[in-house]
Short mmCIF file of C-alpha atoms in Angstrom, two decimals:
data_model
loop_
_atom_site.label_atom_id
_atom_site.label_comp_id
_atom_site.label_asym_id
_atom_site.label_seq_id
_atom_site.Cartn_x
_atom_site.Cartn_y
_atom_site.Cartn_z
CA MET A 238 -126.51 73.72 0.87
CA LYS A 239 -127.63 70.95 3.09
CA VAL A 240 -124.50 71.76 5.76
CA LEU A 241 -126.13 75.22 5.59
CA MET A 242 -129.81 73.63 6.12
CA ASN A 243 -128.31 72.10 9.27
CA HIS A 244 -126.45 75.30 10.46
CA ILE A 245 -129.92 76.61 10.75
CA TYR A 246 -131.52 74.65 12.33
CA GLU A 247 -128.59 74.38 15.12
CA LEU A 248 -129.03 77.84 15.34
CA ARG A 249 -132.84 77.90 14.95
CA LYS A 250 -132.61 75.37 18.31
CA GLY A 251 -129.66 76.78 20.22
CA VAL A 252 -126.95 74.84 19.73
CA ARG A 253 -125.22 77.37 18.24
CA GLN A 254 -125.04 80.57 19.39
CA MET A 255 -122.56 81.85 15.74
CA VAL A 256 -122.15 79.89 13.10
CA LEU A 257 -118.98 80.42 9.73
CA PHE A 258 -120.32 78.80 6.76
CA THR A 259 -118.47 78.53 3.66
CA CYS A 260 -119.13 78.55 0.45
CA ASN A 261 -118.45 79.45 -3.72
CA LYS A 262 -119.02 82.42 -5.04
CA LYS A 263 -121.68 81.11 -7.71
CA TYR A 264 -123.87 79.90 -4.54
CA GLY A 265 -124.12 83.29 -2.24
CA GLU A 266 -127.27 84.86 -3.16
CA GLN A 267 -128.97 81.90 -2.68
CA VAL A 268 -126.90 81.73 1.06
CA ALA A 269 -128.30 85.08 1.56
CA GLY A 270 -131.58 84.70 -0.51
CA ARG A 271 -132.03 81.73 2.61
CA LEU A 272 -131.01 83.91 5.33
CA GLU A 273 -132.98 86.27 4.81
CA SER A 274 -136.33 84.76 4.23
CA ARG A 275 -135.63 83.36 8.07
CA GLY A 276 -134.91 86.35 9.50
CA ILE A 277 -131.06 85.50 10.35
CA PRO A 278 -128.92 88.04 9.89
CA TYR A 279 -125.70 87.57 8.81
CA VAL A 280 -122.13 89.88 7.65
CA LEU A 281 -120.56 88.83 4.42
CA GLN A 282 -116.37 88.26 3.83
CA GLN A 283 -114.65 88.06 0.76
CA ALA A 284 -113.13 84.81 1.34
CA GLY A 285 -110.54 84.32 -1.21
CA GLN A 286 -110.73 85.20 -5.04
CA GLN A 287 -113.16 82.48 -5.28
CA ASN A 288 -115.41 81.96 -1.84
CA LEU A 289 -117.71 84.13 0.66
CA ASN A 290 -117.56 83.62 4.10
CA PHE A 291 -121.13 83.98 6.09
CA TYR A 292 -121.02 84.41 9.05
CA PHE A 293 -124.45 84.80 10.66
CA GLY A 294 -126.53 84.20 14.39
CA ARG A 295 -126.78 86.44 17.26
CA ARG A 296 -127.47 89.69 16.44
CA GLU A 297 -125.16 90.17 19.61
CA CYS A 298 -122.65 88.02 18.20
CA LEU A 299 -122.44 89.50 15.01
CA GLU A 300 -121.47 93.36 16.11
CA ALA A 301 -118.44 91.56 17.32
CA ILE A 302 -117.22 89.74 14.38
CA ARG A 303 -117.64 93.07 13.05
CA LEU A 304 -114.92 94.48 14.77
CA ILE A 305 -112.77 91.30 14.78
CA ILE A 306 -113.23 90.38 11.27
CA THR A 307 -111.63 93.27 9.40
CA ARG A 308 -108.66 91.79 7.75
CA PRO A 309 -108.52 87.81 5.61
CA LEU A 310 -109.08 85.00 8.06
CA CYS A 311 -105.53 84.21 7.94
CA GLN A 312 -104.71 88.05 8.55
CA LEU A 313 -105.75 87.71 12.37
CA SER A 314 -103.57 88.14 15.23
CA PRO A 315 -104.14 84.86 17.69
CA GLU A 316 -105.95 86.43 20.46
CA GLU A 317 -108.75 88.03 17.57
CA ASP A 318 -108.04 83.57 15.92
CA PHE A 319 -109.03 82.92 19.48
CA ILE A 320 -112.19 84.69 20.35
CA LEU A 321 -113.41 83.78 16.36
CA GLY A 322 -112.69 80.08 17.98
CA ALA A 323 -114.43 80.18 20.73
CA MET A 324 -117.79 82.37 19.77
CA LEU A 325 -118.39 79.49 16.76
CA GLY A 326 -118.51 76.40 19.64
CA TYR A 327 -114.77 75.65 18.82
CA ASP A 328 -113.10 73.12 22.24
CA ILE A 329 -111.83 75.69 23.90
CA CYS A 330 -109.03 73.67 25.27
CA ALA A 331 -108.33 73.21 21.28
CA GLN A 332 -108.34 77.24 20.56
CA CYS A 333 -106.08 77.22 23.83
CA GLU A 334 -103.41 74.74 22.41
CA ARG A 335 -104.64 76.63 18.83
CA TYR A 336 -103.39 80.19 20.29
CA CYS A 337 -99.97 79.12 22.66
CA GLN A 338 -98.86 77.54 19.02
CA ARG A 339 -99.53 80.34 16.94
CA LYS A 340 -97.63 82.52 20.01
CA GLY A 341 -95.11 80.82 20.13
CA ARG A 342 -95.75 79.15 23.19
CA CYS A 343 -96.03 75.31 23.29
#
């Protein structure tokens, strides 16, 4: 929960526009409750049998997530994976390398 609270802090301070937080299902209600009590919108995705992915942050980012994340993350196209990484604020050069590798061009 400390990691979640740090993500919420960074979101509130504008360090991040969107966060992907993965947790065990047993914490799902607690995470949802914390986000809801703070008025933070989120999108929930099943991640395997025991985990949940919470995407939270700016509404416009979440609208895009609803269009992109329609299946497990391991099944995303290289383009969808690149967009997601960029939206999450990952290093753009590392995302470019990852994209090229997934396309088989590195």
